[in-house]
């Protein structure tokens, strides 16, 4: 009977793949036809052709990405009233319809599929049975049934069972260096969070191994599907803790049929600068404080300076006196415009030149020159081109880039002292560094803050952006006509099509354009390891999502950065900026540990409690066959794990100060098998800091010198908790002295 059912499912899944192949072939033919269109030299027609080509290219990529494990489940519902035959709904990565447009595969995100994840015998949600389809390639290799209606067991209610084979198979499978989706094994508490409402701030708190990251990514895919019209053109931003984390999760959303998402670490959220270096804890803590926003504001304002004395200018052989009150009045008028520094400078220059030209005209008249007000434009132009005038106006109000402002702030101690009269010398010393030093991760929010106060550096660029917005409005009208002409209504909306009516060099996807535009605002923002964000980093993220539609994922107990908050209420203060908004966030907790074996979880939680970390205790669903081991040599730990011949991924986690020495030790014995940081995730041995390891998982983990990790920073205990809970099977601790409290 099992063989018959297996063959039956194989036959049905074969029809699904046949339909998938047909749709892919159809899209390929449509792409070929569009590319062969002769549209002549008309720019608009070429743009339409190229845009539809991109539409079909994206469709082909999507269909290819969902090929693996296309269908993974089946629901049996109440029998058909007319025929009495069982009714089956198949669940998969995408939705498919046959040639008569009848549904043959439900997308896992549609409401009708929710019972696959949430139904129980007590609350069946209309389902009588749930079947998991385990596959390899396009072949079904195993089926597993969960009976929800005892009638299907001939009334033998005692035989009612909940199968967990599919889940345990996924949990015990060897890791590959990339995160896999969990779409076929999403659990009920996870599914409830994934399908939560888009509005407001949702905080997902959970200990290590509870699937927070997987839930966040699947929620992004769900929201993109459910709220396609709202999010298609604004996009979704996913912020992760490190470059290695982003590399680890990058394949999940494409496997779910979604590619329009921007993945970025905090160090990548300011276009043009990619910061990877961490500051010393004390420096990072200072840069993360909210008063740094006031410092940036004062720094910008201090670059608008009234001269202390009159200055003599020479213009076309005439001597003019530039009085301080003239500059002061021009600065006042510019500030009154409410525009950012660089944009307000246009008002400043206009007012200064206007006042100076009138004074020059009066001076020329007093000298007996035959001139009147009609000569003012000529005099203003002469002033604008004069070197003395240009120097004087730039001295009073110089256009600035955020990078230049921050470099000057760090490299000019006297200026910093002038604008921080209440700071201690020790605080100012923390910011001191050479002008040519690379920007750090903690600098990114400060650069973004400066950009808010400075505005566009090039006024011509600002005008160009305004023109582009007007052009886009005109393009939407053209797009409506193009959709009718190409008979593709329902496949693309006019706004999405209009986004691509541009010159070839500017044509890009929503996610590509969003990543390059600092002023881009996203429809939804997902933040993983959010407990690490400083107040300034929260301000940065809020500017990317001003609608305050957030999914915030993390674990307060795992906070390791110096600027991290100690509670979600404190962490969220920067984005809930009034008492009326204090109730706008809601908290969901994940309490089941799917990743970490019970013997590892127990040790890690005991250590965390000994260090008074506010952990969310969870229940591990399984144990592994290997106990936690303590060894004295890191190379010996690697050898011991390899001798097991258990395979899988191996990470060595070590405090940053010792990583070079450990790297040299491992290279000497294991050579090219050793990889460092994000680049090493696909090597046999990945060498990481606790920060690099955040959000990742490995079959085996070797934690080097736990006491050094605890002592490395004020939040060292949290970093150790992170390091110890990355393992899915085996954990080794390397120590030749006393272990921290709790062991």
mmCIF file of C-alpha atoms in Angstrom, residues 34 45-55 57 500 504 507:
data_model
loop_
_atom_site.group_PDB
_atom_site.id
_atom_site.type_symbol
_atom_site.label_atom_id
_atom_site.label_comp_id
_atom_site.label_asym_id
_atom_site.label_seq_id
_atom_site.Cartn_x
_atom_site.Cartn_y
_atom_site.Cartn_z
ATOM 1 C CA UNK A 34 9.751 40.027 -27.740
ATOM 2 C CA UNK A 45 9.024 51.385 -28.078
ATOM 3 C CA UNK A 46 12.537 50.105 -27.368
ATOM 4 C CA UNK A 47 11.986 50.690 -23.651
ATOM 5 C CA UNK A 48 8.703 48.770 -23.765
ATOM 6 C CA UNK A 49 10.322 45.869 -25.622
ATOM 7 C CA UNK A 50 13.251 45.678 -23.211
ATOM 8 C CA UNK A 51 10.969 45.945 -20.188
ATOM 9 C CA UNK A 52 8.804 43.042 -21.319
ATOM 10 C CA UNK A 53 11.959 41.066 -22.056
ATOM 11 C CA UNK A 54 13.014 41.613 -18.461
ATOM 12 C CA UNK A 55 9.557 40.519 -17.293
ATOM 13 C CA UNK A 57 13.524 36.779 -17.979
ATOM 14 C CA UNK A 500 11.797 50.471 -16.467
ATOM 15 C CA UNK A 504 19.590 51.540 -20.709
ATOM 16 C CA UNK A 507 17.162 50.372 -16.116
#
